[in-house]
CSV table of C-alpha atoms in Angstrom, one decimal:
chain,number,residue,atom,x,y,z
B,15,UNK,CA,-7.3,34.0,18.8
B,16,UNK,CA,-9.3,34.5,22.1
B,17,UNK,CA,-9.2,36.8,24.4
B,18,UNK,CA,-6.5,35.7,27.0
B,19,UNK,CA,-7.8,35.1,30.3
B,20,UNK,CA,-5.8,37.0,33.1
B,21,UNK,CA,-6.0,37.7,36.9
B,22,UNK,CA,-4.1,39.4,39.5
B,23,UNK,CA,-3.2,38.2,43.1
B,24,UNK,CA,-1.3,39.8,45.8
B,25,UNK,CA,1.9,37.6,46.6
B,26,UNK,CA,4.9,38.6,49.2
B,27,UNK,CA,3.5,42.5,48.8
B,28,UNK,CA,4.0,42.7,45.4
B,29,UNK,CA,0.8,42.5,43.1
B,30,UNK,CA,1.3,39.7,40.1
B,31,UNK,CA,-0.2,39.2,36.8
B,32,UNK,CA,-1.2,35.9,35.2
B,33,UNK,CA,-2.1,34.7,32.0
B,34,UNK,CA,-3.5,31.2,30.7
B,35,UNK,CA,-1.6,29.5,28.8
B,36,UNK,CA,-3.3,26.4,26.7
B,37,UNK,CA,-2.7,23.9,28.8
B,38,UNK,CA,-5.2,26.4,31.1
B,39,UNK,CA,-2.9,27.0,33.3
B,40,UNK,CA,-2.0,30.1,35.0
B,41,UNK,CA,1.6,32.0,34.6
B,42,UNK,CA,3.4,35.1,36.4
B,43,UNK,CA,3.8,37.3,33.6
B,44,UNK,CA,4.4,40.5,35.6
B,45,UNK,CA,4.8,42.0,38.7
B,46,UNK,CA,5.0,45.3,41.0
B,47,UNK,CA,3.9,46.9,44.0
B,48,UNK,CA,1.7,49.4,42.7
B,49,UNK,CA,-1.7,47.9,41.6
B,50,UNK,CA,-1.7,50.4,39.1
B,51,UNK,CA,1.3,49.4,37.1
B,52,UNK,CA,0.1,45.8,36.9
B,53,UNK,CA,-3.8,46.9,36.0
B,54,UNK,CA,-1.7,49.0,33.3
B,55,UNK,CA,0.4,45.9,31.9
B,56,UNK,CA,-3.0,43.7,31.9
B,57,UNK,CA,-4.5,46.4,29.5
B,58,UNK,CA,-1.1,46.1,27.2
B,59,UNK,CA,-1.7,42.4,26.7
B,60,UNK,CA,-5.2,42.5,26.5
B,61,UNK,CA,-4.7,45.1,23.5
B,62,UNK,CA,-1.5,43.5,21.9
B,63,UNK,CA,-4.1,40.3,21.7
B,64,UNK,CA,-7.4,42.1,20.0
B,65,UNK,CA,-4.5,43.5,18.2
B,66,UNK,CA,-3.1,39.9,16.8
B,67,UNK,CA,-6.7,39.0,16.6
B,68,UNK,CA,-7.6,41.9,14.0
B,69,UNK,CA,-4.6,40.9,12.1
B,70,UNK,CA,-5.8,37.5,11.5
B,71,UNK,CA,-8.9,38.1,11.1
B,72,UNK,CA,-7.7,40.1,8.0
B,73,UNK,CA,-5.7,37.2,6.6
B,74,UNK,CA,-7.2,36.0,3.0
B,75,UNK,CA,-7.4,32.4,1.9
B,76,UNK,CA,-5.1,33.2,-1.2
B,77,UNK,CA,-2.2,34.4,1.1
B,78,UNK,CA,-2.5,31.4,3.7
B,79,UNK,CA,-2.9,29.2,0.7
B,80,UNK,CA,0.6,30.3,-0.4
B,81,UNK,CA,2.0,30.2,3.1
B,82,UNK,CA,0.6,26.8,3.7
B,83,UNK,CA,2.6,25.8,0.4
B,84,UNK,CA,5.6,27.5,1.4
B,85,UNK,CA,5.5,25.7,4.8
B,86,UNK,CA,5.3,22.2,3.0
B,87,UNK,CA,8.4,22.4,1.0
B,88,UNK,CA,10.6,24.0,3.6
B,89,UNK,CA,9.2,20.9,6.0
B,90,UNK,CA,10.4,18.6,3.3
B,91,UNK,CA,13.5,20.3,2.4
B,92,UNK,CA,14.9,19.6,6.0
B,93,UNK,CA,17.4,16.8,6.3
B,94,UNK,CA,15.5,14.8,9.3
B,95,UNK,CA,12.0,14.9,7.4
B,96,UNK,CA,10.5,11.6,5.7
B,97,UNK,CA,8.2,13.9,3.7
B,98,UNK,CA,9.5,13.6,0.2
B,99,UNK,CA,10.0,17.5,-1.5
B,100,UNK,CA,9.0,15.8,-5.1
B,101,UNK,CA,5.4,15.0,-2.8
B,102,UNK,CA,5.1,18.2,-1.7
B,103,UNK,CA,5.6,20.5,-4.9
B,104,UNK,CA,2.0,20.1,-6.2
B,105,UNK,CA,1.1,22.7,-3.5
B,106,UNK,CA,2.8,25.2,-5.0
B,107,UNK,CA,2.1,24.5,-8.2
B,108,UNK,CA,-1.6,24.3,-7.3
B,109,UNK,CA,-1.3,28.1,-6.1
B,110,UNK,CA,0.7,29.5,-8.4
B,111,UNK,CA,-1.6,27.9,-11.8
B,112,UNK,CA,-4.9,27.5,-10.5
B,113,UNK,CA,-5.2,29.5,-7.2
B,114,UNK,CA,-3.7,32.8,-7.3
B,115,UNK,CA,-5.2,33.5,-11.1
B,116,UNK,CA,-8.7,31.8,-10.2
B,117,UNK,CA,-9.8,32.6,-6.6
B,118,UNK,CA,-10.6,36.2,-5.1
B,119,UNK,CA,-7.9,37.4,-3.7
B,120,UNK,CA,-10.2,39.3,-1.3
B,121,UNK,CA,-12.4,36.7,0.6
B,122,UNK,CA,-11.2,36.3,3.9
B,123,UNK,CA,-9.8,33.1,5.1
B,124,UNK,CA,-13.3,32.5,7.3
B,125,UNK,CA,-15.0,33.3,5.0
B,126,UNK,CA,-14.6,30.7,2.3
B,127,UNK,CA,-17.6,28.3,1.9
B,128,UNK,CA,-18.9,25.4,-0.6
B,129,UNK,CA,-20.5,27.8,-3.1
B,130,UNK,CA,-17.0,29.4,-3.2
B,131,UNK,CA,-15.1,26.2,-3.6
B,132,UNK,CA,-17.8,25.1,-6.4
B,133,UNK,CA,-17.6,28.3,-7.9
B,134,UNK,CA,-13.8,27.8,-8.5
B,135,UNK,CA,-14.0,24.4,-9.1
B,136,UNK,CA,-16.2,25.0,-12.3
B,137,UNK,CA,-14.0,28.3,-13.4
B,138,UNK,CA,-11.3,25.7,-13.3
B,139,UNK,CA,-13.3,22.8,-15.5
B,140,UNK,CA,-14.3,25.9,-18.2
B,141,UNK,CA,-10.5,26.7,-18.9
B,142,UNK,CA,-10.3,23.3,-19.7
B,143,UNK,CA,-8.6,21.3,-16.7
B,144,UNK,CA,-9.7,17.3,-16.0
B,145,UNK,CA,-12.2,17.0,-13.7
B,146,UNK,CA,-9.7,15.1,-11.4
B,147,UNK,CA,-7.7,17.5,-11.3
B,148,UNK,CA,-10.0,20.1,-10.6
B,149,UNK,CA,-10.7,17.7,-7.6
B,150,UNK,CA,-7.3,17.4,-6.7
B,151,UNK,CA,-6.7,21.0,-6.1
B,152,UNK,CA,-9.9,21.4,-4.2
B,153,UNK,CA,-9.0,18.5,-1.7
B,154,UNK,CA,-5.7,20.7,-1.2
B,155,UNK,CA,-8.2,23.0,1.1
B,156,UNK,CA,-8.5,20.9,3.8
B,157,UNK,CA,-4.5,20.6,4.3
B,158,UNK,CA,-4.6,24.5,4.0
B,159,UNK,CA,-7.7,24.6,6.6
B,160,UNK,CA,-5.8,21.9,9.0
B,161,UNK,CA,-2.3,23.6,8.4
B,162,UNK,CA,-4.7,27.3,9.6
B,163,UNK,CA,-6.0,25.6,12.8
B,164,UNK,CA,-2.6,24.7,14.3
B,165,UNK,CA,-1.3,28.7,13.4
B,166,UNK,CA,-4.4,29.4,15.5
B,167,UNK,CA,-5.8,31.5,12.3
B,168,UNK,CA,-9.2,29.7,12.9
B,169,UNK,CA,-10.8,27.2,14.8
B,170,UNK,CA,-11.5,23.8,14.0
B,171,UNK,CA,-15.4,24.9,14.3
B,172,UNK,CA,-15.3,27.7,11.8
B,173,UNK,CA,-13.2,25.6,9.3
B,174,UNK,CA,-15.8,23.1,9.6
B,175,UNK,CA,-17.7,23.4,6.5
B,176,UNK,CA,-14.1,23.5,4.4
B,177,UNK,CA,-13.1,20.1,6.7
B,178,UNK,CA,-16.3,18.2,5.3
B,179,UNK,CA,-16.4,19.3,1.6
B,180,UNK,CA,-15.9,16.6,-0.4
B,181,UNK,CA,-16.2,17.4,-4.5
B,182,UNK,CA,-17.6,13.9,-5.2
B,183,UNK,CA,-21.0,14.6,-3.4
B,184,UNK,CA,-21.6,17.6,-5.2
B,185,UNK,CA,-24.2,16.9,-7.5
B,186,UNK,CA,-23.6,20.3,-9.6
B,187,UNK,CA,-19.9,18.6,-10.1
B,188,UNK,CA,-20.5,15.4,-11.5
B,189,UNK,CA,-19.5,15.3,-15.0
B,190,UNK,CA,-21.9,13.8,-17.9
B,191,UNK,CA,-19.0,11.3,-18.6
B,192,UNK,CA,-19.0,9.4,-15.0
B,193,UNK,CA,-15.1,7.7,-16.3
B,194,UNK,CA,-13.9,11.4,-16.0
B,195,UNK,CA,-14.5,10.5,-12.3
B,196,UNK,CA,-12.0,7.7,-12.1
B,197,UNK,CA,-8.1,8.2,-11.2
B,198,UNK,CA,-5.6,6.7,-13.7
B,199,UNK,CA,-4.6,3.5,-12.6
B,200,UNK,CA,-1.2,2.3,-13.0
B,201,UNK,CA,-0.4,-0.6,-15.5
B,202,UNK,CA,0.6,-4.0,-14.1
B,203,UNK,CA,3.2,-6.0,-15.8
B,204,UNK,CA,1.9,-9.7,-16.1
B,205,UNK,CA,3.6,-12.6,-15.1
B,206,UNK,CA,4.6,-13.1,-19.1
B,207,UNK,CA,6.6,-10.0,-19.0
B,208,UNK,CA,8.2,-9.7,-16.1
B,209,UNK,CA,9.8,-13.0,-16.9
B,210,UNK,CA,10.4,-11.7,-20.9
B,211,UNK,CA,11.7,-8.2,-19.0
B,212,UNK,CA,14.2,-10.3,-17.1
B,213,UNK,CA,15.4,-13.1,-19.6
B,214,UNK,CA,16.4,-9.1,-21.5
B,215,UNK,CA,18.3,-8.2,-19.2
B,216,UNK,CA,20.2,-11.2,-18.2
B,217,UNK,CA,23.7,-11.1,-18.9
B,218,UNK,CA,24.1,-14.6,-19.4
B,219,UNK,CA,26.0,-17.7,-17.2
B,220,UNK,CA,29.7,-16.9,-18.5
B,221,UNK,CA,29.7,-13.2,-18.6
B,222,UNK,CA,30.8,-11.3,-15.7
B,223,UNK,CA,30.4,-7.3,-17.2
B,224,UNK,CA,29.8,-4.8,-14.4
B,225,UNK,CA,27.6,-3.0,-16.0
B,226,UNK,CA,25.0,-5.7,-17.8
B,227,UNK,CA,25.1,-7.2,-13.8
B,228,UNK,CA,24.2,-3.8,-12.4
B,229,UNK,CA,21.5,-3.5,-15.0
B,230,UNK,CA,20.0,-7.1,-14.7
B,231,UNK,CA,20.7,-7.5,-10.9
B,232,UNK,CA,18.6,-3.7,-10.0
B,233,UNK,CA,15.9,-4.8,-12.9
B,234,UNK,CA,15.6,-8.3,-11.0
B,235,UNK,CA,15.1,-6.1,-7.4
B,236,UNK,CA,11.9,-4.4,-8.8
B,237,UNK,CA,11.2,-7.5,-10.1
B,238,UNK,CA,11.0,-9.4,-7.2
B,239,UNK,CA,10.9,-6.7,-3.9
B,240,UNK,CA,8.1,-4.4,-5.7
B,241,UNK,CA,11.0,-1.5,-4.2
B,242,UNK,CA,9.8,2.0,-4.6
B,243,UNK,CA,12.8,3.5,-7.0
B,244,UNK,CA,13.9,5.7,-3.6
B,245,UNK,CA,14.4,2.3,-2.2
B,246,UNK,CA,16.0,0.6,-4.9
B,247,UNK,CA,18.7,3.5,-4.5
B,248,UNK,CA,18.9,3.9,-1.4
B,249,UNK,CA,19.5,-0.3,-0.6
B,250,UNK,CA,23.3,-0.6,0.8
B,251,UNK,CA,24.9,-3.7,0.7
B,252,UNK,CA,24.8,-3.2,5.0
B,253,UNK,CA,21.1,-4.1,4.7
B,254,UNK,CA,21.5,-7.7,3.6
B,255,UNK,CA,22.4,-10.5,5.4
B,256,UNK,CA,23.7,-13.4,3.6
B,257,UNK,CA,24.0,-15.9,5.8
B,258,UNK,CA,20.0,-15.4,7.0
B,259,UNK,CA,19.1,-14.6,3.9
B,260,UNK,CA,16.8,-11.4,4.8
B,261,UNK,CA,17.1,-7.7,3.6
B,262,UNK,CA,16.1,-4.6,5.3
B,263,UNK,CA,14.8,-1.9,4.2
B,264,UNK,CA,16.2,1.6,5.9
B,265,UNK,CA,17.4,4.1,4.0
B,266,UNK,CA,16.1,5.7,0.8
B,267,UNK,CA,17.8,7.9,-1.9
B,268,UNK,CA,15.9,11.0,-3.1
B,269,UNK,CA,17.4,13.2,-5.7
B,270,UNK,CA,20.8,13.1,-4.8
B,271,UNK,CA,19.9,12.8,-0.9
B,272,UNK,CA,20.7,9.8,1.4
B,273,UNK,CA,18.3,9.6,3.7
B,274,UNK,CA,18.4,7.6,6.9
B,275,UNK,CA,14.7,6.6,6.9
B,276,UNK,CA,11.8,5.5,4.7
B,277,UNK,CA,9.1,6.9,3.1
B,278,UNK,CA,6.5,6.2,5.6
B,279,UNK,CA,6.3,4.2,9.0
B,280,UNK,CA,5.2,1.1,7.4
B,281,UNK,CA,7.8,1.4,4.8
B,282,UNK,CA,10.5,0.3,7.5
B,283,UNK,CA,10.8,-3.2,7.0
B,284,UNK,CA,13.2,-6.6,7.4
B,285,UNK,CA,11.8,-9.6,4.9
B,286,UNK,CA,13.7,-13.1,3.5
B,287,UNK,CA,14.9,-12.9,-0.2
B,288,UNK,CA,13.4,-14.4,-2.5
B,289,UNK,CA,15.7,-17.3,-3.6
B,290,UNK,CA,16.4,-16.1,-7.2
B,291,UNK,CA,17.0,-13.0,-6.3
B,292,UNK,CA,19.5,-14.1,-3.2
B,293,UNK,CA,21.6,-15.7,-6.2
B,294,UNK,CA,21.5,-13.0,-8.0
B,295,UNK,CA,22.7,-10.4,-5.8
B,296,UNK,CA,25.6,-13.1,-4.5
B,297,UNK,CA,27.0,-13.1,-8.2
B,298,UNK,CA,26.8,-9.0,-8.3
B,299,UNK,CA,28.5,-8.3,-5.2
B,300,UNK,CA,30.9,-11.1,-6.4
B,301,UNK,CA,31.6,-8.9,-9.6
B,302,UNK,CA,31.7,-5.8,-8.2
B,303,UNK,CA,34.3,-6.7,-5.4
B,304,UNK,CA,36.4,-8.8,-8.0
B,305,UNK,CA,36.3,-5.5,-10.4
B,306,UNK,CA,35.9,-2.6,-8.0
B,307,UNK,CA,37.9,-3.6,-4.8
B,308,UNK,CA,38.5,-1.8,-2.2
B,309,UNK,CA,36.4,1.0,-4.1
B,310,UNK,CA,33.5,-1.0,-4.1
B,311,UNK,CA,30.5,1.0,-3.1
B,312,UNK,CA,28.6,1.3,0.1
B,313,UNK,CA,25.0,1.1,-2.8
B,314,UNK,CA,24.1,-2.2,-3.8
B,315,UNK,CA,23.2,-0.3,-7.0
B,316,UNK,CA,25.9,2.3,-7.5
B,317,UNK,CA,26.2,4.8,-10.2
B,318,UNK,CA,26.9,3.7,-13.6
B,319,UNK,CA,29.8,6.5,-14.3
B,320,UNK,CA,31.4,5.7,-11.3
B,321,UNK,CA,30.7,1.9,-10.2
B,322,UNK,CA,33.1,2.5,-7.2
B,323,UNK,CA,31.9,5.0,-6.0
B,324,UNK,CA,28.9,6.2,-3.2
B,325,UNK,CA,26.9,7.9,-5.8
B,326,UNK,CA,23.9,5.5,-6.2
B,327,UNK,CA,22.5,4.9,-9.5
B,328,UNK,CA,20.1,7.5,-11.0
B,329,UNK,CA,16.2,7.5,-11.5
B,330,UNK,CA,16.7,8.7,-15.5
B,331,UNK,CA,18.9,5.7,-15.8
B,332,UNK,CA,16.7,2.7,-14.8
B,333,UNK,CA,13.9,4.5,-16.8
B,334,UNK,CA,16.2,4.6,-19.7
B,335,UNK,CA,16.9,1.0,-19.6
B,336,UNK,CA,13.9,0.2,-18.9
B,337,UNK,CA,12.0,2.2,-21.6
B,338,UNK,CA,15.0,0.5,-24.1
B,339,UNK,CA,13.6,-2.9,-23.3
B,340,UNK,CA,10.1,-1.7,-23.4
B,341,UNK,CA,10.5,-0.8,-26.9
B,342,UNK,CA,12.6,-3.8,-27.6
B,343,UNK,CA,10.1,-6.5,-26.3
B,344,UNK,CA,7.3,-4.8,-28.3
B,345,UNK,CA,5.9,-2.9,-24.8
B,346,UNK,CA,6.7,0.7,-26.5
B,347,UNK,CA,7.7,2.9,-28.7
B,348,UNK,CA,10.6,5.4,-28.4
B,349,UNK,CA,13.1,7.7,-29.9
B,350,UNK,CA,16.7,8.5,-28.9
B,351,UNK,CA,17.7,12.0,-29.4
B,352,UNK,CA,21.7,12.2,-29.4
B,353,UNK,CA,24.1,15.1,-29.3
B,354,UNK,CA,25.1,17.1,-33.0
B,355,UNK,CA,27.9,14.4,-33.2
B,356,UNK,CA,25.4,11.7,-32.9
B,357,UNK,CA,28.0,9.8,-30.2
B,358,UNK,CA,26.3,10.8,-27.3
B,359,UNK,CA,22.8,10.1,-26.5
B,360,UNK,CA,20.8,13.3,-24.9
B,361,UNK,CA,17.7,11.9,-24.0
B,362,UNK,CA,15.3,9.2,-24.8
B,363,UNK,CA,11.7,10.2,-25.5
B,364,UNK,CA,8.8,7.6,-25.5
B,365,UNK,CA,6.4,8.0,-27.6
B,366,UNK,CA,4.0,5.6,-26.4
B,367,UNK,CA,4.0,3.1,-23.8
B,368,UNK,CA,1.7,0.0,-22.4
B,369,UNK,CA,3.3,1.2,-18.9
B,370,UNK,CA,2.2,4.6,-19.4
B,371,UNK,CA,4.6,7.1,-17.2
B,372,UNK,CA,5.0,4.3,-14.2
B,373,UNK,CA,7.9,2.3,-16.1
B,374,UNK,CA,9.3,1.1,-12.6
B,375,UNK,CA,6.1,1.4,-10.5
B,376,UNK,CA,4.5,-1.4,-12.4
B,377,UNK,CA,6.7,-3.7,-10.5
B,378,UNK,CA,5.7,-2.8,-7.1
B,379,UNK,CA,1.6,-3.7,-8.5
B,380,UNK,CA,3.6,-6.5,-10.1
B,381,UNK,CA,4.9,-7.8,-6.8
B,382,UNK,CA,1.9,-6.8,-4.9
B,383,UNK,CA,-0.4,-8.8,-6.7
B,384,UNK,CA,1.5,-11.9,-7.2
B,385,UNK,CA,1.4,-12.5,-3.3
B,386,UNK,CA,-1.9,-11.8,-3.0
B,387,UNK,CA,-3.0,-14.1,-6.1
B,388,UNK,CA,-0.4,-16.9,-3.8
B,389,UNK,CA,-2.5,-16.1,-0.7
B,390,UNK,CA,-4.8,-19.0,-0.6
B,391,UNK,CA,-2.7,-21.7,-1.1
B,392,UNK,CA,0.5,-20.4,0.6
B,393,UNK,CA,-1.0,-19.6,4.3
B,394,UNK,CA,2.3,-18.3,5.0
B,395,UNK,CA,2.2,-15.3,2.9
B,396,UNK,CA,-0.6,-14.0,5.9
B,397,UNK,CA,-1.5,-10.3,5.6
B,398,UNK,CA,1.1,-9.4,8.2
B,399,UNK,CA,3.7,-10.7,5.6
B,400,UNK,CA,2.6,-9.2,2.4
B,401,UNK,CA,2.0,-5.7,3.5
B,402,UNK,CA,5.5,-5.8,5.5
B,403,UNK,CA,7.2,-7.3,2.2
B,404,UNK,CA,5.3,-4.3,0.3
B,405,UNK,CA,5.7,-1.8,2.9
B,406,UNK,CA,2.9,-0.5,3.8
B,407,UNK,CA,1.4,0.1,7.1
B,408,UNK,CA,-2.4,-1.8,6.3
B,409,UNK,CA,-3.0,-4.1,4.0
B,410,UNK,CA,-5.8,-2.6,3.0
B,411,UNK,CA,-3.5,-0.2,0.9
B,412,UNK,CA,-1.9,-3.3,-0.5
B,413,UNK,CA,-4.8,-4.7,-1.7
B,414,UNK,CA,-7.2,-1.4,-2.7
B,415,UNK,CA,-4.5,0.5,-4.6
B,416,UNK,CA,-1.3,-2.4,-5.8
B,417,UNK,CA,-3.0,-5.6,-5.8
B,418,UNK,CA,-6.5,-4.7,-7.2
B,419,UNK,CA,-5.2,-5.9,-10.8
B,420,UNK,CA,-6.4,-9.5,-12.2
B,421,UNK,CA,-4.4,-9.7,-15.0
B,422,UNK,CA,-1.0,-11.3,-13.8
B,423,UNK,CA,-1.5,-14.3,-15.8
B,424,UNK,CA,-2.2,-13.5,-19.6
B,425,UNK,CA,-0.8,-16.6,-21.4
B,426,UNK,CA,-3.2,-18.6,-23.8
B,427,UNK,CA,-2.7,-21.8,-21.6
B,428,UNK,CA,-4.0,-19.7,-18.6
B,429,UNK,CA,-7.2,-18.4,-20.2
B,430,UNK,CA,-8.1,-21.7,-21.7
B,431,UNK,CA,-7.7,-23.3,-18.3
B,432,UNK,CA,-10.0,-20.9,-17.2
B,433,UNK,CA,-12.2,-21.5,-19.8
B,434,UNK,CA,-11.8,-25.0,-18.7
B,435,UNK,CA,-13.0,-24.4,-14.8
B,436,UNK,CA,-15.9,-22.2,-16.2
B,437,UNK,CA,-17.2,-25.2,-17.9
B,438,UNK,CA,-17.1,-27.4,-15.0
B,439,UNK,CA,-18.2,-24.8,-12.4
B,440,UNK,CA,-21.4,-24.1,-14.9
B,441,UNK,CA,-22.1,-27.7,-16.1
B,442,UNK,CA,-25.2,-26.9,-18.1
B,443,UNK,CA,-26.1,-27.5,-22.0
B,444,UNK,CA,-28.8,-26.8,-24.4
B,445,UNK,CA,-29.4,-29.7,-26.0
């Protein structure tokens, strides 16, 4: 904190204080008609500021670390914030496992620098943690920097060298193994199995149970929207328009929280159904208005306990099913664990899975990388289109992070057409 700049002027016989504010302009603080008294209160704010200043300056990285943390959650924990508290946690966790036990508690907040930040970095790597996340807790410190700045603890100049670290161009970080380097990347269902995942799920023409609709009609919405599980939940039957044939995206569910918004500003979007899935969703709000009326739920996808009700469906419970037809189709391997009785089922453990721990997400790469593929030939599906459907705000996320997967056709007939082209594009011989 600087020095704040003051002055006094004589105004209507009274002599008048004035501070800066950081806008630069100048504000009547105090006033009186003895010089004295208002030289006097100048010295008081002067002090009280070299005073703050000292303070700060004795504030140590470990202790703004934690209240940068702290100031995260309770920003996500408010009602009106999009910031997901799930996101958010990591800070905390960060602080409280690698941190507080690793860093010196000592160094001042100005005076951390790149041999610090290596220093822990490496402490961190010889207990045994993945270079990544090594990396990930060390890209935390320009949050805590940024977050220090706007409390006025330092200035943007003196957290300069923190802004600009970056772990991957430190040489003495770069492990002998360069795929340590490389961030897990989430496992796209193929064409094949997204069409084996729904024929499993479907109910078939003549049967109208609730609960195998709720199960093959929320399946069929990853399927084909690419949701993010907050948006699956959180899709009321309000957002969909029938007669135009669109759906909006505007709300989200997270933990047991209705939220009023989306993830991010991009996420906001309106889109036309696809046609499959517009039939679908006709027959399961048919069912659950012929079963459920007038308790029917506001949630497309409502809780399976209570169908009727404005509980939406859980996370646990679309993994569940999901994991079950996983292990089913030959995509996994898992073990239920049930109650001493054996009639009630306590949790389902995978043991292994081709989908990893993204057993929904693999939809939204699914999705993402089937319009892209349909790009070329379908010069409706513009950029515009495909990042809106997606939700994202540029395409470049769409198309560096979902859609970087070349693997949504895997059938024999596929490859050998390929095989085909190759021959053709490369007509040469040996003999």
């Amino acid at each position: 904190m600087l020095m704040p700049r003051t002055k006094i002027t004589e105004r209507n016989n009274h002599w008048v204080l004035q501070v800066e504010d950081e806008n630069g302009k100048y504000k009547q603080i105090f006033k009186h008609k003895l010089k004295s008294k208002v030289n006097h209160k100048r010295a008081e704010v002067q002090a009280s500021a070299i005073n703050v200043k000292a303070e700060i300056d004795r504030r140590t990285f470990v202790s703004v670390y934690e209240e940068f943390a702290n100031h995260k959650i309770k920003i996500a924990s408010h009602p009106n914030s999009g910031m997901r508290l799930k996101s958010v946690k990591h800070y905390l966790a960060h602080y409280k496992n690698y941190i507080k036990p690793n860093f010196d508690s000592s160094v001042l907040l100005k005076n951390v620098n790149p041999a610090l930040m290596d220093s822990l970095f490496l402490k961190l790597r010889a207990l045994g943690c993945s270079w990544i996340l090594c990396k990930n807790v060390l890209d935390t410190f320009h949050g805590c920097y940024k977050y220090a700045i706007e409390e006025q603890y330092i200035d943007a100049v003196s957290a300069g060298h923190v802004l600009i670290y970056k772990v991957r161009s430190r040489p003495s970080l770069k492990p002998q193994d360069e795929s340590e380097t490389k961030s897990k990347k989430t496992v796209m269902a193929s064409l094949e199995e997204c069409k084996s995942i729904i024929k499993y799920f479907y109910p078939g023409d003549h049967n109208s149970d609730p609960q195998k609709w709720l199960r093959f009609s929320s399946i069929s919405a990853l399927v084909f929207c690419g949701f993010r599980l907050s948006e699956l939940r959180g899709w009321t039957w309000s957002s969909i328009d029938f007669n135009t044939q669109k759906f909006a995206v505007d709300h989200t569910v997270v933990g047991s929280e209705f939220k009023k918004q989306t993830k991010a500003d991009g996420s906001h979007r309106l889109n036309k159904l696809h046609p499959v899935l517009f039939e679908i969703l006709k027959k399961w709000k048919k069912i659950q208005m012929q079963h459920f009326y007038p308790r029917a739920s506001k949630f497309v996808f409502p809780s399976l306990r209570n169908i009727g009700s404005v509980v939406p469906i859980a996370d646990r419970t679309l993994t569940d099913w999901l994991n079950k037809c996983y292990h089913d189709l030959g995509y996994a391997e898992i073990e239920i664990q049930k109650n001493k009785t054996g009639d009630t089922i306590l949790r389902t453990k995978v043991l292994w899975s081709k989908f990893k721990g993204c057993p929904t997400k693999t939809f939204r790469h699914f999705a993402s990388t089937s319009l892209l593929n349909a790009q070329a030939s379908n010069p409706t599906l513009d950029d515009n289109f495909i990042k809106n459907y997606i939700g994202h705000q540029q395409i470049k996320t769409t198309r560096e992070i979902y859609g970087d997967h070349n693997n949504l056709n895997t059938t024999n007939e596929h490859e050998q057409q390929q095989q085909d082209s190759l021959a053709k594009a490369i007509p040469i011989t040996y003999n």
